[in-house]
PDB file of C-alpha atoms and ligand atoms in Angstrom:
ATOM      1  CA  GLY A   1      41.090 109.574  73.894  1.00 51.00           C
ATOM      2  CA  GLN A   2      42.930 107.028  71.785  1.00 55.00           C
ATOM      3  CA  LEU A   3      44.396 109.569  69.371  1.00 53.00           C
ATOM      4  CA  GLU A   4      45.823 111.586  72.229  1.00 54.00           C
ATOM      5  CA  GLY A   5      47.423 108.441  73.643  1.00 48.00           C
ATOM      6  CA  THR A   6      49.135 107.461  70.406  1.00 58.00           C
ATOM      7  CA  SER A   7      50.607 110.922  69.848  1.00 88.00           C
ATOM      8  CA  LEU A   8      53.298 110.242  72.468  1.00 96.00           C
ATOM      9  CA  PRO A   9      56.305 108.139  71.486  1.00 97.00           C
ATOM     10  CA  LEU A  10      57.688 104.944  73.012  1.00 97.00           C
ATOM     11  CA  PHE A  11      60.570 107.039  74.327  1.00 97.00           C
ATOM     12  CA  PHE A  12      62.630 110.222  73.924  1.00 98.00           C
ATOM     13  CA  GLY A  13      66.412 110.167  73.938  1.00 98.00           C
ATOM     14  CA  TRP A  14      69.789 111.091  72.517  1.00 98.00           C
ATOM     15  CA  PHE A  15      70.862 108.977  69.537  1.00 98.00           C
ATOM     16  CA  LEU A  16      74.596 108.499  69.038  1.00 98.00           C
ATOM     17  CA  LEU A  17      75.987 109.491  65.647  1.00 98.00           C
ATOM     18  CA  SER A  18      78.756 108.058  63.481  1.00 96.00           C
ATOM     19  CA  PRO A  19      81.660 107.583  63.654  1.00 95.00           C
ATOM     20  CA  ALA A  20      81.680 107.690  67.487  1.00 95.00           C
ATOM     21  CA  LYS A  21      78.859 105.134  67.517  1.00 94.00           C
ATOM     22  CA  GLU A  22      81.005 102.515  65.711  1.00 95.00           C
ATOM     23  CA  LYS A  23      84.021 103.410  67.854  1.00 96.00           C
ATOM     24  CA  ILE A  24      82.007 102.740  71.037  1.00 96.00           C
ATOM     25  CA  CYS A  25      80.857  99.356  69.722  1.00 95.00           C
ATOM     26  CA  CYS A  26      84.485  98.411  68.923  1.00 96.00           C
ATOM     27  CA  THR A  27      85.699  99.636  72.302  1.00 96.00           C
ATOM     28  CA  SER A  28      83.061  97.621  74.134  1.00 96.00           C
ATOM     29  CA  MET A  29      83.919  94.476  72.127  1.00 96.00           C
ATOM     30  CA  ASP A  30      87.624  94.946  72.923  1.00 96.00           C
ATOM     31  CA  PHE A  31      86.708  95.410  76.574  1.00 97.00           C
ATOM     32  CA  LEU A  32      84.704  92.164  76.637  1.00 96.00           C
ATOM     33  CA  LYS A  33      87.594  90.356  74.963  1.00 95.00           C
ATOM     34  CA  THR A  34      89.949  91.482  77.731  1.00 95.00           C
ATOM     35  CA  LEU A  35      87.375  90.785  80.447  1.00 94.00           C
ATOM     36  CA  ASP A  36      87.051  87.224  79.158  1.00 91.00           C
ATOM     37  CA  THR A  37      90.725  86.610  79.961  1.00 93.00           C
ATOM     38  CA  LEU A  38      90.728  88.003  83.528  1.00 94.00           C
ATOM     39  CA  GLU A  39      90.948  85.331  86.221  1.00 94.00           C
ATOM     40  CA  ALA A  40      89.293  87.645  88.757  1.00 92.00           C
ATOM     41  CA  PHE A  41      86.325  88.021  86.436  1.00 92.00           C
ATOM     42  CA  LYS A  42      86.049  84.282  85.753  1.00 90.00           C
ATOM     43  CA  LYS A  43      86.056  83.677  89.501  1.00 90.00           C
ATOM     44  CA  HIS A  44      82.782  85.616  89.853  1.00 89.00           C
ATOM     45  CA  LEU A  45      81.224  84.511  86.558  1.00 84.00           C
ATOM     46  CA  ASN A  46      78.615  82.341  88.253  1.00 82.00           C
ATOM     47  CA  ASP A  47      77.208  85.419  89.987  1.00 80.00           C
ATOM     48  CA  PHE A  48      75.565  86.562  86.804  1.00 69.00           C
ATOM     49  CA  THR A  49      75.274  83.465  84.660  1.00 70.00           C
ATOM     50  CA  GLN A  50      73.156  82.083  87.504  1.00 66.00           C
ATOM     51  CA  GLY A  51      74.974  78.814  87.883  1.00 60.00           C
ATOM     52  CA  ALA A  52      75.033  77.838  84.200  1.00 61.00           C
ATOM     53  CA  ASP A  53      78.409  76.137  84.334  1.00 58.00           C
ATOM     54  CA  LYS A  54      79.066  76.121  80.610  1.00 66.00           C
ATOM     55  CA  GLU A  55      81.770  78.290  79.068  1.00 75.00           C
ATOM     56  CA  VAL A  56      80.545  81.807  78.369  1.00 83.00           C
ATOM     57  CA  ASP A  57      81.788  83.784  75.393  1.00 90.00           C
ATOM     58  CA  LEU A  58      81.097  87.349  76.488  1.00 91.00           C
ATOM     59  CA  GLU A  59      81.174  88.729  72.958  1.00 91.00           C
ATOM     60  CA  GLN A  60      78.248  86.426  72.117  1.00 92.00           C
ATOM     61  CA  TYR A  61      76.587  86.653  75.523  1.00 92.00           C
ATOM     62  CA  PHE A  62      75.593  90.329  75.247  1.00 93.00           C
ATOM     63  CA  LYS A  63      73.321  91.200  72.335  1.00 93.00           C
ATOM     64  CA  SER A  64      72.640  94.787  71.319  1.00 91.00           C
ATOM     65  CA  LYS A  65      69.235  95.809  70.010  1.00 86.00           C
ATOM     66  CA  GLY A  66      68.547  98.811  67.787  1.00 89.00           C
ATOM     67  CA  PRO A  67      70.484 102.082  67.574  1.00 95.00           C
ATOM     68  CA  LEU A  68      72.785 103.175  70.408  1.00 97.00           C
ATOM     69  CA  HIS A  69      70.985 105.782  72.469  1.00 98.00           C
ATOM     70  CA  CYS A  70      70.538 107.310  75.890  1.00 98.00           C
ATOM     71  CA  THR A  71      66.875 107.280  76.902  1.00 98.00           C
ATOM     72  CA  THR A  72      65.776 110.514  78.580  1.00 98.00           C
ATOM     73  CA  LYS A  73      62.130 109.567  79.130  1.00 98.00           C
ATOM     74  CA  PHE A  74      60.395 106.258  78.540  1.00 97.00           C
ATOM     75  CA  CYS A  75      56.807 107.222  77.666  1.00 97.00           C
ATOM     76  CA  ASN A  76      55.327 103.931  76.483  1.00 97.00           C
ATOM     77  CA  TYR A  77      53.001 105.898  74.153  1.00 96.00           C
ATOM     78  CA  GLY A  78      51.698 107.926  77.090  1.00 95.00           C
ATOM     79  CA  LYS A  79      51.008 105.052  79.473  1.00 96.00           C
ATOM     80  CA  GLU A  80      54.032 105.794  81.658  1.00 96.00           C
ATOM     81  CA  ASP A  81      53.660 108.229  84.593  1.00 95.00           C
ATOM     82  CA  GLY A  82      54.749 111.753  83.722  1.00 95.00           C
ATOM     83  CA  ALA A  83      54.928 111.047  79.967  1.00 96.00           C
ATOM     84  CA  LYS A  84      52.584 113.847  78.951  1.00 95.00           C
ATOM     85  CA  GLU A  85      54.202 116.361  81.304  1.00 95.00           C
ATOM     86  CA  TYR A  86      57.633 115.466  79.934  1.00 96.00           C
ATOM     87  CA  ALA A  87      56.530 115.879  76.297  1.00 95.00           C
ATOM     88  CA  GLN A  88      54.928 119.247  77.052  1.00 94.00           C
ATOM     89  CA  ASN A  89      57.905 120.726  78.894  1.00 92.00           C
ATOM     90  CA  PRO A  90      60.690 121.505  76.384  1.00 87.00           C
ATOM     91  CA  LEU A  91      63.185 122.639  79.087  1.00 93.00           C
ATOM     92  CA  LEU A  92      63.034 119.543  81.227  1.00 89.00           C
ATOM     93  CA  LEU A  93      65.576 116.987  79.930  1.00 96.00           C
ATOM     94  CA  TRP A  94      65.556 114.492  82.787  1.00 96.00           C
ATOM     95  CA  PRO A  95      62.274 113.394  84.337  1.00 95.00           C
ATOM     96  CA  ALA A  96      61.929 113.801  88.097  1.00 92.00           C
ATOM     97  CA  ASP A  97      61.023 110.206  88.852  1.00 91.00           C
ATOM     98  CA  ALA A  98      63.570 108.095  86.910  1.00 95.00           C
ATOM     99  CA  GLU A  99      65.769 107.505  89.976  1.00 95.00           C
ATOM    100  CA  LYS A 100      62.870 106.548  92.241  1.00 94.00           C
ATOM    101  CA  GLU A 101      62.505 103.027  90.884  1.00 93.00           C
ATOM    102  CA  VAL A 102      65.439 101.654  92.862  1.00 96.00           C
ATOM    103  CA  GLU A 103      65.554 101.623  96.647  1.00 94.00           C
ATOM    104  CA  GLY A 104      68.247 103.947  97.966  1.00 95.00           C
ATOM    105  CA  ALA A 105      68.628 105.775  94.648  1.00 96.00           C
ATOM    106  CA  SER A 106      65.845 108.352  94.986  1.00 93.00           C
ATOM    107  CA  SER A 107      68.105 111.065  96.429  1.00 94.00           C
ATOM    108  CA  LEU A 108      70.571 110.869  93.520  1.00 96.00           C
ATOM    109  CA  PRO A 109      70.702 113.941  91.254  1.00 96.00           C
ATOM    110  CA  LEU A 110      68.375 114.058  88.235  1.00 96.00           C
ATOM    111  CA  GLY A 111      69.896 112.328  85.234  1.00 96.00           C
ATOM    112  CA  SER A 112      71.806 109.786  87.349  1.00 97.00           C
ATOM    113  CA  ARG A 113      70.096 107.038  85.409  1.00 98.00           C
ATOM    114  CA  ALA A 114      71.535 108.333  82.095  1.00 98.00           C
ATOM    115  CA  HIS A 115      73.214 105.477  80.248  1.00 98.00           C
ATOM    116  CA  VAL A 116      73.676 103.880  76.850  1.00 98.00           C
ATOM    117  CA  THR A 117      72.747 100.199  76.779  1.00 97.00           C
ATOM    118  CA  LEU A 118      75.472  98.411  74.818  1.00 97.00           C
ATOM    119  CA  GLY A 119      73.955  94.972  75.153  1.00 96.00           C
ATOM    120  CA  CYS A 120      71.933  92.574  77.283  1.00 96.00           C
ATOM    121  CA  ALA A 121      72.025  88.826  77.835  1.00 93.00           C
ATOM    122  CA  GLU A 122      69.260  86.877  76.131  1.00 93.00           C
ATOM    123  CA  GLY A 123      65.932  87.238  77.907  1.00 94.00           C
ATOM    124  CA  VAL A 124      67.008  90.429  79.712  1.00 95.00           C
ATOM    125  CA  GLU A 125      65.029  93.556  78.819  1.00 95.00           C
ATOM    126  CA  PRO A 126      67.035  96.722  78.068  1.00 93.00           C
ATOM    127  CA  VAL A 127      65.337  98.512  80.999  1.00 97.00           C
ATOM    128  CA  GLN A 128      67.514  96.381  83.293  1.00 96.00           C
ATOM    129  CA  THR A 129      70.748  98.267  82.549  1.00 97.00           C
ATOM    130  CA  GLY A 130      69.384 101.526  83.985  1.00 98.00           C
ATOM    131  CA  LEU A 131      68.214  99.738  87.124  1.00 97.00           C
ATOM    132  CA  ASP A 132      71.635  98.063  87.479  1.00 97.00           C
ATOM    133  CA  LEU A 133      73.316 101.452  87.186  1.00 98.00           C
ATOM    134  CA  LEU A 134      71.056 102.946  89.877  1.00 98.00           C
ATOM    135  CA  GLU A 135      71.749  99.988  92.142  1.00 97.00           C
ATOM    136  CA  ILE A 136      75.514 100.505  91.887  1.00 97.00           C
ATOM    137  CA  LEU A 137      75.109 104.255  92.491  1.00 98.00           C
ATOM    138  CA  ALA A 138      72.936 103.541  95.539  1.00 97.00           C
ATOM    139  CA  VAL A 139      75.565 101.141  96.912  1.00 97.00           C
ATOM    140  CA  GLN A 140      78.261 103.780  96.334  1.00 96.00           C
ATOM    141  CA  GLN A 141      76.141 106.418  98.029  1.00 95.00           C
ATOM    142  CA  GLY A 142      75.932 104.090 101.002  1.00 94.00           C
ATOM    143  CA  GLY A 143      79.712 104.419 101.269  1.00 95.00           C
ATOM    144  CA  GLN A 144      80.761 101.167  99.594  1.00 94.00           C
ATOM    145  CA  LYS A 145      83.629 101.511  97.124  1.00 91.00           C
ATOM    146  CA  GLY A 146      83.561  98.072  95.569  1.00 95.00           C
ATOM    147  CA  GLU A 147      86.599  95.852  95.258  1.00 96.00           C
ATOM    148  CA  LEU A 148      89.177  97.248  92.831  1.00 97.00           C
ATOM    149  CA  VAL A 149      89.975  94.212  90.705  1.00 96.00           C
ATOM    150  CA  GLU A 150      92.058  95.451  87.783  1.00 96.00           C
ATOM    151  CA  GLU A 151      93.575  98.575  86.337  1.00 97.00           C
ATOM    152  CA  MET A 152      92.790  98.298  82.633  1.00 96.00           C
ATOM    153  CA  GLU A 153      93.832 100.519  79.751  1.00 95.00           C
ATOM    154  CA  LEU A 154      90.266 101.880  79.578  1.00 96.00           C
ATOM    155  CA  GLY A 155      89.884 102.417  83.301  1.00 97.00           C
ATOM    156  CA  SER A 156      89.526 100.823  86.727  1.00 97.00           C
ATOM    157  CA  LEU A 157      87.436  97.698  87.011  1.00 97.00           C
ATOM    158  CA  SER A 158      85.648  97.197  90.339  1.00 97.00           C
ATOM    159  CA  TYR A 159      83.348  94.523  91.647  1.00 96.00           C
ATOM    160  CA  TYR A 160      80.289  95.338  93.765  1.00 96.00           C
ATOM    161  CA  GLY A 161      79.111  91.751  94.342  1.00 93.00           C
ATOM    162  CA  GLU A 162      76.035  89.994  92.959  1.00 91.00           C
ATOM    163  CA  GLY A 163      77.343  90.131  89.390  1.00 90.00           C
ATOM    164  CA  ARG A 164      77.735  93.926  89.442  1.00 94.00           C
ATOM    165  CA  TRP A 165      80.904  95.140  87.690  1.00 95.00           C
ATOM    166  CA  LEU A 166      81.836  98.766  87.131  1.00 97.00           C
ATOM    167  CA  LEU A 167      84.440 100.084  84.712  1.00 97.00           C
ATOM    168  CA  SER A 168      85.285 103.701  85.578  1.00 97.00           C
ATOM    169  CA  LEU A 169      86.685 105.196  82.386  1.00 97.00           C
ATOM    170  CA  ARG A 170      90.048 106.969  82.586  1.00 98.00           C
ATOM    171  CA  GLU A 171      88.917 109.393  79.889  1.00 97.00           C
ATOM    172  CA  PRO A 172      85.316 110.155  78.942  1.00 96.00           C
ATOM    173  CA  ILE A 173      84.251 108.900  75.513  1.00 96.00           C
ATOM    174  CA  ARG A 174      82.676 111.851  73.721  1.00 96.00           C
ATOM    175  CA  THR A 175      80.104 111.455  70.981  1.00 96.00           C
ATOM    176  CA  PRO A 176      77.847 113.717  68.937  1.00 97.00           C
ATOM    177  CA  ALA A 177      74.178 112.847  69.388  1.00 98.00           C
ATOM    178  CA  CYS A 178      70.778 113.788  68.054  1.00 98.00           C
ATOM    179  CA  PHE A 179      67.752 114.301  70.311  1.00 98.00           C
ATOM    180  CA  SER A 180      64.769 112.442  68.928  1.00 97.00           C
ATOM    181  CA  SER A 181      61.893 110.130  69.754  1.00 97.00           C
ATOM    182  CA  VAL A 182      60.998 106.591  68.750  1.00 97.00           C
ATOM    183  CA  TYR A 183      57.465 105.442  67.992  1.00 95.00           C
ATOM    184  CA  GLY A 184      58.636 101.824  67.479  1.00 86.00           C
TER     185      GLY A 184
HETATM  186  P1  2AM B 201      67.405 101.576  77.980  1.00 84.52           P
HETATM  187  O1  2AM B 201      67.158 103.035  77.878  1.00 84.52           O
HETATM  188  O2  2AM B 201      68.005 101.164  79.255  1.00 84.52           O
HETATM  189  O3  2AM B 201      68.204 101.043  76.823  1.00 84.52           O
HETATM  190  C1  2AM B 201      62.812 101.147  74.475  1.00 84.52           C
HETATM  191  O4  2AM B 201      62.436 100.004  75.133  1.00 84.52           O
HETATM  192  C2  2AM B 201      63.839 101.917  75.259  1.00 84.52           C
HETATM  193  O5  2AM B 201      63.268 102.445  76.447  1.00 84.52           O
HETATM  194  C3  2AM B 201      65.028 101.090  75.665  1.00 84.52           C
HETATM  195  O6  2AM B 201      66.142 101.813  75.323  1.00 84.52           O
HETATM  196  C4  2AM B 201      64.870 100.874  77.147  1.00 84.52           C
HETATM  197  O7  2AM B 201      65.996 100.791  77.960  1.00 84.52           O
HETATM  198  C5  2AM B 201      63.965 101.985  77.577  1.00 84.52           C
HETATM  199  N1  2AM B 201      62.984 101.467  78.538  1.00 84.52           N
HETATM  200  C6  2AM B 201      62.175 100.390  78.381  1.00 84.52           C
HETATM  201  N2  2AM B 201      61.363 100.243  79.436  1.00 84.52           N
HETATM  202  C7  2AM B 201      61.663 101.231  80.305  1.00 84.52           C
HETATM  203  C8  2AM B 201      61.188 101.615  81.589  1.00 84.52           C
HETATM  204  N3  2AM B 201      60.214 100.939  82.209  1.00 84.52           N
HETATM  205  N4  2AM B 201      61.753 102.688  82.178  1.00 84.52           N
HETATM  206  C9  2AM B 201      62.732 103.378  81.571  1.00 84.52           C
HETATM  207  N5  2AM B 201      63.235 103.067  80.356  1.00 84.52           N
HETATM  208  C10 2AM B 201      62.713 102.008  79.733  1.00 84.52           C
END
């Protein structure tokens, strides 16, 4: 019935708490600032601005929406497959099917899609970042290492083609978080 449908949230996830939350925003802005100056990055810029040949200011290009979080299960108020099962099973953190949406990623361990969306270009839905992550993991699983482009203070920056960049952090960034759900 309708009531049953609306009792499930838009999504469940971990919500990052202060002050780590602010620190992560600053770190990502600093990263974009540095990225903006790298010749190797500029060389491939067209791969993800899809030919728009105007200057791109990365700090403006990516817009963040809402609180920083790591989605564990997107339920879409119960319309998404497995939403009800997820909500009813308190021990299951990562759904079984989140990695299946990208070809070549279905054999990755549960939770491989875990990520915090820091920002998206205009017109790009936040769901895209998880799919991008799975794509890179699938390429890596296929034995491709990517092209190591720059050793940065934060970590190693590699290029996987088609606008896919990966920064592998030297040190993990730890943050306290609160598990909750959003009804939106
Ligand atoms: P995100 O987890 O990659 O940031 C509300 O839209 C939240 O649910 C966003 O955080 C978004 O992406 C995530 N989301 C939206 N649609 C989704 C989908 N089809 N599958 C998984 N997560 C989704």
